[in-house]
């Protein structure tokens, strides 16, 4: 445990374990005993204790106050239960001041309650200060392994890694289930400051459609790893939402996939033409070999000469991109009031274009009005005119050689 603690402190780029707390609570006694429990230490004593650990690179330093150096990686706040020396009531103000200083410096810390009855106070201090507290009789022989572990799990978290079920990884961020996961992760992540806080992620996902089935925290590296899983039935529920069809079991999934086969085949036929029409305004679906209808040979006699004509017919699709224009004039007239309203609409658009288009007027939004105009124009072309247009394009394809064809609709 001691090697892991020292490695974790070095990982943070720091080099000190600080010992702070109220006067007369046993800081010096604890610093000497704790340093000895970690590794062989060389002490330099003056007004305070400083122990260079044999592991190298990390030292234990006692501070008369909580004015810590920038090299402090974590700290131990030593206080007393009032069973020796100063009464508990006199210790509390200095204890609270030390906690404020530690938090102001952003230093992770644990509390050691020195005294014969320290265990009775630990729970209250943990709740009061939000950190681990341990009862230790620093004057006697004590096991410091629990303090070491507490310090190790007080080290800062460097990264959070979350594994989702593979099928979730293909979902867009805006999907309902992914949005819910991201919302919870973003809410709880700022609260995970040290390794001891990593259980907060599991608690955040205790209820809902996704839960944390496994977690692993490495306080030495500062990495917390979580594996998420979905509750039974969520796969088909999300699949139904994404597909817009009710898929509740393998049977319905297979039936849906079979229908997608036909839909994909149809789309693949038109995909190239649609892309071309989008880019240049015109796209053609070329017939495949299986689309051709081969006609029987036809003898042709012309001027004493006989030949054979072989014909093939096939359908092709010509996609034309048509730009349709629609407009709506919500304000008209020559009065000053009309001008004021018109200018207000223009200014509204500059501030929030989407809000303007969604403005309701006479039971319809501006967007609905222009949409209605577009639909009306697209439906204006008579059936006979469509037929004539089709015949004209057919003639251009089969007979046109650069000449001009006049189309009368």
Coordinates of N, CA, C and O in Angstrom, one line a residue, residues 75-232:
X75 N -2.7 15.5 2.2 CA -2.4 16.0 3.6 C -3.2 15.1 4.6 O -4.1 14.4 4.3
X76 N -2.7 15.1 5.8 CA -3.3 14.5 7.0 C -3.6 15.6 8.0 O -2.7 16.3 8.4
X77 N -4.9 15.8 8.3 CA -5.3 16.7 9.4 C -5.4 16.0 10.7 O -6.3 15.1 10.8
X78 N -4.5 16.3 11.6 CA -4.5 15.6 12.9 C -5.2 16.4 13.9 O -4.8 17.6 14.1
X79 N -6.3 15.9 14.5 CA -7.0 16.6 15.5 C -7.2 15.7 16.7 O -6.6 14.5 16.7
X80 N -7.9 16.1 17.7 CA -8.0 15.2 18.9 C -9.4 15.1 19.3 O -10.3 15.9 18.9
X81 N -9.7 14.1 20.1 CA -11.0 13.8 20.6 C -11.3 14.5 21.9 O -12.4 14.3 22.5
X82 N -10.3 15.2 22.5 CA -10.5 15.9 23.7 C -10.1 15.0 24.9 O -10.3 15.5 26.1
X83 N -9.6 13.8 24.7 CA -9.3 12.9 25.8 C -8.0 13.2 26.5 O -7.6 12.6 27.5
X84 N -7.2 14.1 25.8 CA -5.9 14.5 26.4 C -5.7 15.9 26.0 O -6.3 16.5 25.1
X85 N -4.8 16.6 26.7 CA -4.4 17.9 26.4 C -5.6 18.9 26.4 O -6.3 19.0 27.4
X86 N -5.8 19.6 25.3 CA -6.8 20.7 25.2 C -8.2 20.0 25.1 O -8.4 19.0 24.5
X87 N -9.2 20.7 25.6 CA -10.6 20.2 25.5 C -11.0 20.3 24.0 O -10.5 21.1 23.2
X88 N -11.9 19.4 23.7 CA -12.4 19.3 22.3 C -12.9 20.7 21.8 O -12.7 21.1 20.7
X89 N -13.6 21.4 22.6 CA -14.2 22.7 22.2 C -13.2 23.7 21.8 O -13.4 24.5 20.9
X90 N -12.0 23.7 22.4 CA -10.9 24.6 22.0 C -10.3 24.2 20.7 O -9.7 25.0 20.0
X91 N -10.3 22.9 20.4 CA -9.7 22.4 19.1 C -10.5 22.7 17.9 O -9.9 23.0 16.8
X92 N -11.8 22.7 18.0 CA -12.7 22.8 16.8 C -12.4 24.0 15.9 O -12.3 23.9 14.7
X93 N -12.3 25.3 16.5 CA -12.1 26.4 15.6 C -10.8 26.3 14.7 O -10.8 26.6 13.5
X94 N -9.7 25.8 15.3 CA -8.5 25.6 14.6 C -8.6 24.5 13.6 O -8.1 24.5 12.5
X95 N -9.4 23.5 13.9 CA -9.6 22.3 13.0 C -10.4 22.8 11.8 O -10.0 22.5 10.7
X96 N -11.4 23.6 12.0 CA -12.2 24.2 10.9 C -11.4 25.1 10.0 O -11.5 25.1 8.8
X97 N -10.5 25.9 10.6 CA -9.7 26.8 9.9 C -8.7 26.0 9.0 O -8.4 26.4 7.8
X98 N -8.2 24.9 9.5 CA -7.3 24.1 8.7 C -8.0 23.5 7.5 O -7.4 23.4 6.4
X99 N -9.2 23.0 7.7 CA -10.0 22.4 6.6 C -10.2 23.5 5.6 O -10.1 23.2 4.4
X100 N -10.6 24.7 6.0 CA -10.8 25.8 5.0 C -9.5 26.1 4.2 O -9.6 26.3 3.0
X101 N -8.4 26.1 4.8 CA -7.1 26.3 4.1 C -6.8 25.2 3.2 O -6.3 25.4 2.0
X102 N -7.0 24.0 3.6 CA -6.7 22.8 2.7 C -7.6 22.9 1.5 O -7.1 22.6 0.3
X103 N -8.9 23.2 1.6 CA -9.8 23.3 0.5 C -9.4 24.5 -0.4 O -9.6 24.4 -1.6
X104 N -9.0 25.5 0.2 CA -8.6 26.7 -0.6 C -7.4 26.4 -1.5 O -7.3 26.9 -2.6
X105 N -6.5 25.5 -1.0 CA -5.3 25.1 -1.8 C -5.6 24.0 -2.7 O -4.8 23.6 -3.5
X106 N -6.8 23.4 -2.6 CA -7.2 22.3 -3.4 C -6.4 21.0 -3.1 O -6.1 20.2 -4.0
X107 N -6.0 20.8 -1.8 CA -5.3 19.7 -1.4 C -6.2 18.6 -0.9 O -7.0 18.9 0.0
X108 N -6.0 17.4 -1.4 CA -6.8 16.2 -0.9 C -6.3 15.9 0.5 O -5.1 15.9 0.8
X109 N -7.2 15.5 1.4 CA -6.7 15.2 2.8 C -7.7 14.2 3.5 O -8.8 14.0 3.0
X110 N -7.1 13.6 4.5 CA -7.9 12.7 5.4 C -7.7 13.2 6.8 O -6.8 14.1 7.1
X111 N -8.6 12.8 7.7 CA -8.5 13.3 9.1 C -8.1 12.1 10.0 O -8.6 11.0 9.9
X112 N -7.2 12.4 10.9 CA -6.8 11.4 11.9 C -7.2 12.0 13.3 O -6.8 13.1 13.6
X113 N -8.1 11.2 14.0 CA -8.6 11.7 15.3 C -7.7 11.0 16.3 O -7.8 9.8 16.5
X114 N -6.9 11.7 17.0 CA -5.9 11.2 18.0 C -6.6 11.2 19.3 O -7.2 12.1 19.8
X115 N -6.5 10.0 20.0 CA -7.0 9.9 21.4 C -7.6 8.5 21.6 O -7.8 7.7 20.7
X116 N -8.0 8.3 22.8 CA -8.5 7.0 23.2 C -9.9 6.8 22.7 O -10.4 5.6 22.6
X117 N -10.7 7.9 22.5 CA -12.1 7.7 22.1 C -12.4 8.3 20.7 O -13.5 8.8 20.5
X118 N -11.4 8.2 19.9 CA -11.5 8.9 18.6 C -12.5 8.2 17.7 O -13.1 8.9 16.8
X119 N -12.7 6.9 17.8 CA -13.7 6.2 16.9 C -15.1 6.7 17.0 O -15.9 6.7 16.1
X120 N -15.4 7.3 18.2 CA -16.8 7.8 18.4 C -17.0 9.1 17.6 O -18.2 9.5 17.4
X121 N -15.9 9.8 17.3 CA -16.0 11.1 16.6 C -15.9 11.0 15.1 O -16.3 11.9 14.4
X122 N -15.3 9.9 14.6 CA -15.0 9.8 13.2 C -16.2 10.0 12.3 O -16.2 10.7 11.3
X123 N -17.3 9.3 12.6 CA -18.5 9.4 11.7 C -19.0 10.8 11.6 O -19.4 11.3 10.5
X124 N -19.0 11.6 12.7 CA -19.5 12.9 12.7 C -18.6 13.8 11.9 O -19.1 14.7 11.1
X125 N -17.3 13.6 12.0 CA -16.3 14.4 11.2 C -16.4 14.1 9.7 O -16.3 15.0 8.9
X126 N -16.6 12.9 9.4 CA -16.8 12.5 8.0 C -18.0 13.2 7.3 O -17.9 13.7 6.2
X127 N -19.1 13.2 8.1 CA -20.3 13.9 7.6 C -20.1 15.4 7.5 O -20.5 16.0 6.6
X128 N -19.4 16.0 8.5 CA -19.2 17.4 8.6 C -18.3 17.9 7.5 O -18.6 18.9 6.8
X129 N -17.2 17.2 7.2 CA -16.1 17.7 6.3 C -16.1 17.0 4.9 O -15.4 17.4 4.0
X130 N -16.9 15.9 4.8 CA -16.9 15.2 3.6 C -15.7 14.5 3.2 O -15.3 14.4 2.0
X131 N -14.9 14.0 4.1 CA -13.7 13.2 3.8 C -13.6 12.1 4.8 O -14.3 12.0 5.8
X132 N -12.6 11.2 4.6 CA -12.5 10.0 5.4 C -11.8 10.4 6.8 O -10.9 11.3 6.8
X133 N -12.2 9.8 7.9 CA -11.6 10.1 9.2 C -11.3 8.7 9.8 O -12.0 7.8 9.7
X134 N -10.1 8.7 10.5 CA -9.6 7.5 11.2 C -9.2 7.8 12.6 O -8.6 8.8 12.9
X135 N -9.6 6.8 13.5 CA -9.2 6.9 14.9 C -7.9 6.3 15.1 O -7.7 5.1 14.7
X136 N -6.9 7.0 15.6 CA -5.5 6.5 15.8 C -5.0 7.0 17.1 O -5.1 8.2 17.4
X137 N -4.5 6.1 17.9 CA -3.8 6.5 19.2 C -2.3 6.7 18.8 O -1.6 5.8 18.9
X138 N -1.9 7.9 18.5 CA -0.6 8.2 18.0 C 0.5 7.9 19.1 O 1.6 7.7 18.7
X139 N 0.1 7.9 20.4 CA 1.1 7.7 21.4 C 1.5 6.3 21.6 O 2.5 5.9 22.1
X140 N 0.6 5.4 21.1 CA 0.9 3.9 21.2 C 1.2 3.3 19.9 O 1.4 4.0 18.9
X141 N 1.4 2.0 19.9 CA 1.6 1.3 18.6 C 0.3 1.2 17.8 O -0.7 0.7 18.4
X142 N 0.3 1.6 16.6 CA -0.9 1.7 15.8 C -0.7 1.2 14.4 O 0.5 1.2 13.9
X143 N -1.7 0.6 13.8 CA -1.6 0.2 12.4 C -2.1 1.3 11.5 O -3.3 1.8 11.6
X144 N -1.2 1.8 10.6 CA -1.6 3.0 9.8 C -2.0 2.6 8.4 O -2.1 3.4 7.5
X145 N -2.3 1.3 8.2 CA -2.6 0.9 6.8 C -4.0 1.5 6.4 O -4.1 1.8 5.2
X146 N -4.9 1.6 7.3 CA -6.2 2.2 6.9 C -6.0 3.7 6.5 O -6.7 4.2 5.6
X147 N -5.1 4.4 7.2 CA -4.8 5.8 6.9 C -4.2 5.9 5.5 O -4.5 6.8 4.7
X148 N -3.3 5.0 5.3 CA -2.6 4.9 4.0 C -3.6 4.7 2.8 O -3.6 5.4 1.8
X149 N -4.5 3.8 3.1 CA -5.6 3.5 2.0 C -6.5 4.7 1.9 O -6.8 5.1 0.7
X150 N -6.8 5.3 3.0 CA -7.7 6.5 2.9 C -7.0 7.6 2.1 O -7.6 8.3 1.3
X151 N -5.7 7.8 2.3 CA -5.0 8.9 1.6 C -4.9 8.5 0.1 O -5.0 9.4 -0.7
X152 N -4.7 7.2 -0.1 CA -4.6 6.8 -1.5 C -5.8 7.1 -2.3 O -5.8 7.6 -3.4
X153 N -7.0 6.8 -1.6 CA -8.3 7.0 -2.3 C -8.7 8.5 -2.2 O -9.8 8.9 -2.7
X154 N -7.9 9.3 -1.6 CA -8.2 10.8 -1.6 C -7.4 11.5 -2.7 O -7.7 12.7 -2.9
X155 N -6.6 10.8 -3.4 CA -5.8 11.4 -4.5 C -6.8 11.7 -5.6 O -7.8 11.1 -5.9
X156 N -6.4 12.8 -6.4 CA -7.4 13.2 -7.5 C -7.5 12.2 -8.6 O -6.6 11.5 -8.9
X157 N -8.7 12.3 -9.2 CA -9.0 11.4 -10.4 C -8.6 12.2 -11.6 O -8.9 13.4 -11.8
X158 N -7.8 11.5 -12.5 CA -7.3 12.1 -13.7 C -8.2 11.8 -14.9 O -8.3 12.7 -15.8
X159 N -8.9 10.7 -14.9 CA -9.7 10.4 -16.1 C -10.9 9.5 -15.7 O -10.7 8.6 -14.8
X160 N -11.9 9.6 -16.5 CA -13.1 8.7 -16.3 C -13.3 8.0 -17.7 O -13.4 8.6 -18.7
X161 N -13.3 6.6 -17.6 CA -13.5 5.9 -18.9 C -14.8 5.1 -18.7 O -15.0 4.4 -17.7
X162 N -15.6 5.2 -19.8 CA -16.9 4.5 -19.7 C -17.1 3.7 -21.0 O -16.9 4.1 -22.1
X163 N -17.4 2.4 -20.7 CA -17.6 1.4 -21.8 C -19.1 1.2 -21.9 O -19.8 0.8 -21.0
X164 N -19.7 1.5 -23.1 CA -21.1 1.2 -23.4 C -21.2 -0.1 -24.2 O -20.3 -0.6 -24.8
X165 N -22.4 -0.7 -24.1 CA -22.7 -1.9 -25.0 C -22.4 -1.5 -26.4 O -22.6 -0.4 -26.9
X166 N -21.8 -2.4 -27.2 CA -21.4 -2.2 -28.5 C -22.5 -1.6 -29.4 O -22.3 -0.7 -30.2
X167 N -23.7 -2.1 -29.2 CA -24.8 -1.6 -30.1 C -25.2 -0.1 -29.8 O -25.7 0.5 -30.7
X168 N -24.8 0.4 -28.6 CA -25.1 1.8 -28.4 C -24.1 2.7 -29.1 O -24.3 3.9 -29.3
X169 N -22.9 2.1 -29.4 CA -21.8 3.0 -29.9 C -22.1 3.5 -31.3 O -21.5 4.5 -31.8
X170 N -23.1 2.9 -32.0 CA -23.5 3.4 -33.4 C -24.6 4.4 -33.3 O -25.0 5.0 -34.3
X171 N -25.2 4.7 -32.1 CA -26.3 5.6 -32.0 C -25.8 7.0 -32.0 O -24.7 7.3 -31.5
X172 N -26.5 7.9 -32.6 CA -26.1 9.4 -32.6 C -26.3 9.9 -31.2 O -27.0 9.4 -30.3
X173 N -25.5 11.0 -30.9 CA -25.6 11.6 -29.6 C -26.9 12.2 -29.2 O -27.3 12.2 -28.0
X174 N -27.7 12.5 -30.2 CA -29.1 13.0 -29.9 C -30.1 12.0 -29.7 O -31.3 12.3 -29.4
X175 N -29.8 10.7 -29.8 CA -30.8 9.7 -29.5 C -31.1 9.7 -28.0 O -30.4 10.1 -27.2
X176 N -32.3 9.3 -27.7 CA -32.9 9.4 -26.4 C -32.0 8.8 -25.3 O -31.7 9.4 -24.3
X177 N -31.6 7.5 -25.5 CA -30.9 6.8 -24.5 C -29.5 7.3 -24.3 O -28.9 7.4 -23.2
X178 N -28.8 7.8 -25.4 CA -27.5 8.3 -25.3 C -27.5 9.7 -24.7 O -26.7 10.1 -23.8
X179 N -28.6 10.5 -25.0 CA -28.8 11.8 -24.3 C -28.9 11.6 -22.8 O -28.4 12.4 -22.0
X180 N -29.7 10.6 -22.4 CA -29.9 10.4 -21.0 C -28.6 10.0 -20.3 O -28.3 10.5 -19.2
X181 N -27.8 9.2 -21.0 CA -26.5 8.8 -20.4 C -25.6 10.0 -20.3 O -24.9 10.3 -19.2
X182 N -25.5 10.8 -21.3 CA -24.6 12.0 -21.3 C -25.0 13.0 -20.2 O -24.2 13.6 -19.6
X183 N -26.3 13.1 -20.1 CA -26.9 14.1 -19.1 C -26.4 13.7 -17.7 O -26.0 14.5 -16.9
X184 N -26.6 12.4 -17.4 CA -26.2 11.9 -16.0 C -24.7 12.0 -15.8 O -24.2 12.4 -14.7
X185 N -23.9 11.6 -16.8 CA -22.4 11.7 -16.7 C -22.0 13.1 -16.5 O -21.1 13.4 -15.7
X186 N -22.5 14.0 -17.3 CA -22.1 15.4 -17.1 C -22.5 16.0 -15.8 O -21.9 16.9 -15.2
X187 N -23.6 15.5 -15.2 CA -24.1 16.0 -13.9 C -23.2 15.5 -12.8 O -22.9 16.2 -11.8
X188 N -22.8 14.2 -12.9 CA -22.0 13.6 -11.7 C -20.5 13.8 -11.9 O -19.8 13.8 -10.8
X189 N -20.0 14.0 -13.1 CA -18.5 14.1 -13.3 C -17.9 15.2 -12.4 O -16.8 14.9 -11.8
X190 N -18.4 16.4 -12.4 CA -17.8 17.4 -11.6 C -17.7 17.1 -10.1 O -16.9 17.6 -9.4
X191 N -18.5 16.2 -9.6 CA -18.5 15.8 -8.2 C -17.5 14.7 -7.9 O -17.2 14.5 -6.7
X192 N -16.9 14.1 -8.9 CA -15.9 13.1 -8.7 C -14.5 13.7 -8.7 O -13.9 13.9 -9.8
X193 N -14.1 14.1 -7.5 CA -12.8 14.8 -7.4 C -11.6 13.8 -7.0 O -10.5 14.0 -7.5
X194 N -11.9 12.8 -6.2 CA -10.9 11.9 -5.8 C -11.4 10.5 -6.0 O -12.6 10.2 -6.3
X195 N -10.5 9.5 -5.8 CA -10.9 8.1 -6.1 C -12.0 7.6 -5.2 O -12.8 6.8 -5.6
X196 N -12.1 8.2 -4.0 CA -13.2 7.8 -3.1 C -14.6 8.2 -3.6 O -15.6 7.6 -3.2
X197 N -14.6 9.2 -4.5 CA -15.9 9.7 -5.0 C -16.4 8.9 -6.2 O -17.5 9.1 -6.7
X198 N -15.6 7.9 -6.7 CA -16.0 7.2 -7.9 C -17.3 6.4 -7.8 O -17.9 6.1 -8.8
X199 N -17.7 6.1 -6.6 CA -18.9 5.3 -6.4 C -20.1 6.2 -6.8 O -21.2 5.7 -7.0
X200 N -19.9 7.5 -6.9 CA -21.0 8.4 -7.2 C -21.6 8.1 -8.6 O -22.8 8.3 -8.9
X201 N -20.7 7.7 -9.5 CA -21.2 7.3 -10.9 C -22.1 6.1 -10.8 O -23.2 6.1 -11.5
X202 N -21.8 5.1 -10.0 CA -22.7 4.0 -9.9 C -24.0 4.4 -9.3 O -25.1 3.9 -9.7
X203 N -24.0 5.3 -8.3 CA -25.2 5.7 -7.7 C -26.1 6.5 -8.7 O -27.3 6.4 -8.6
X204 N -25.5 7.3 -9.5 CA -26.2 8.1 -10.5 C -27.0 7.2 -11.5 O -28.0 7.6 -12.0
X205 N -26.5 6.0 -11.7 CA -27.1 5.1 -12.7 C -27.8 3.9 -12.0 O -28.0 2.9 -12.6
X206 N -28.1 4.1 -10.7 CA -28.8 3.0 -9.9 C -30.2 2.8 -10.4 O -30.7 1.7 -10.4
X207 N -30.8 3.9 -11.0 CA -32.2 3.8 -11.5 C -32.1 4.2 -13.0 O -31.4 5.1 -13.4
X208 N -33.0 3.6 -13.8 CA -33.1 4.0 -15.2 C -32.8 2.8 -16.1 O -32.7 1.6 -15.6
X209 N -32.8 3.0 -17.4 CA -32.6 1.9 -18.4 C -31.2 1.5 -18.5 O -31.0 0.4 -19.1
X210 N -30.2 2.2 -18.1 CA -28.8 1.9 -18.2 C -28.2 1.9 -16.8 O -28.5 2.8 -16.0
X211 N -27.5 0.9 -16.4 CA -26.8 0.8 -15.1 C -25.4 0.4 -15.2 O -24.9 -0.1 -16.3
X212 N -24.7 0.6 -14.2 CA -23.2 0.3 -14.1 C -23.1 -1.1 -13.6 O -23.3 -1.4 -12.4
X213 N -22.7 -2.0 -14.5 CA -22.5 -3.4 -14.0 C -21.2 -3.8 -13.5 O -21.0 -4.8 -12.8
X214 N -20.2 -2.9 -13.7 CA -18.8 -3.2 -13.2 C -18.1 -1.8 -13.2 O -18.3 -1.0 -14.0
X215 N -17.2 -1.7 -12.2 CA -16.4 -0.5 -12.1 C -15.0 -0.9 -11.5 O -14.9 -1.8 -10.7
X216 N -14.0 -0.1 -11.9 CA -12.7 -0.4 -11.3 C -12.0 1.0 -11.2 O -12.0 1.8 -12.1
X217 N -11.4 1.2 -10.0 CA -10.7 2.5 -9.8 C -9.3 2.2 -9.5 O -9.0 1.4 -8.6
X218 N -8.4 2.9 -10.2 CA -7.0 2.8 -9.9 C -6.5 4.1 -9.4 O -6.2 5.0 -10.1
X219 N -6.4 4.2 -8.0 CA -6.0 5.5 -7.4 C -4.6 5.9 -7.8 O -4.2 7.1 -7.7
X220 N -3.8 4.9 -8.1 CA -2.4 5.2 -8.4 C -2.3 6.0 -9.7 O -1.7 7.0 -9.9
X221 N -3.0 5.5 -10.8 CA -3.0 6.2 -12.1 C -4.1 7.3 -12.1 O -4.0 8.1 -13.0
X222 N -5.0 7.3 -11.2 CA -6.1 8.3 -11.2 C -7.1 8.0 -12.2 O -7.9 8.9 -12.6
X223 N -7.3 6.7 -12.7 CA -8.2 6.4 -13.7 C -9.4 5.6 -13.1 O -9.2 4.6 -12.4
X224 N -10.6 6.0 -13.4 CA -11.8 5.2 -13.0 C -12.5 4.7 -14.3 O -12.7 5.4 -15.2
X225 N -12.7 3.4 -14.3 CA -13.2 2.7 -15.5 C -14.6 2.1 -15.1 O -14.7 1.4 -14.1
X226 N -15.6 2.4 -15.9 CA -17.0 1.9 -15.7 C -17.4 1.1 -16.9 O -17.2 1.5 -18.1
X227 N -18.2 0.0 -16.7 CA -18.8 -0.7 -17.7 C -20.3 -0.6 -17.6 O -20.8 -1.1 -16.5
X228 N -21.0 -0.1 -18.6 CA -22.4 0.1 -18.5 C -23.1 -1.0 -19.2 O -22.6 -1.6 -20.2
X229 N -24.3 -1.3 -18.8 CA -25.2 -2.3 -19.5 C -26.6 -1.8 -19.5 O -27.0 -0.9 -18.7
X230 N -27.4 -2.3 -20.4 CA -28.8 -1.9 -20.6 C -29.7 -2.9 -20.0 O -29.4 -4.1 -20.0
X231 N -30.8 -2.5 -19.4 CA -31.7 -3.5 -18.9 C -32.4 -4.3 -20.0 O -32.4 -3.9 -21.1
X232 N -32.9 -5.5 -19.6 CA -33.4 -6.4 -20.5 C -34.6 -5.7 -21.3 O -35.4 -5.1 -20.7

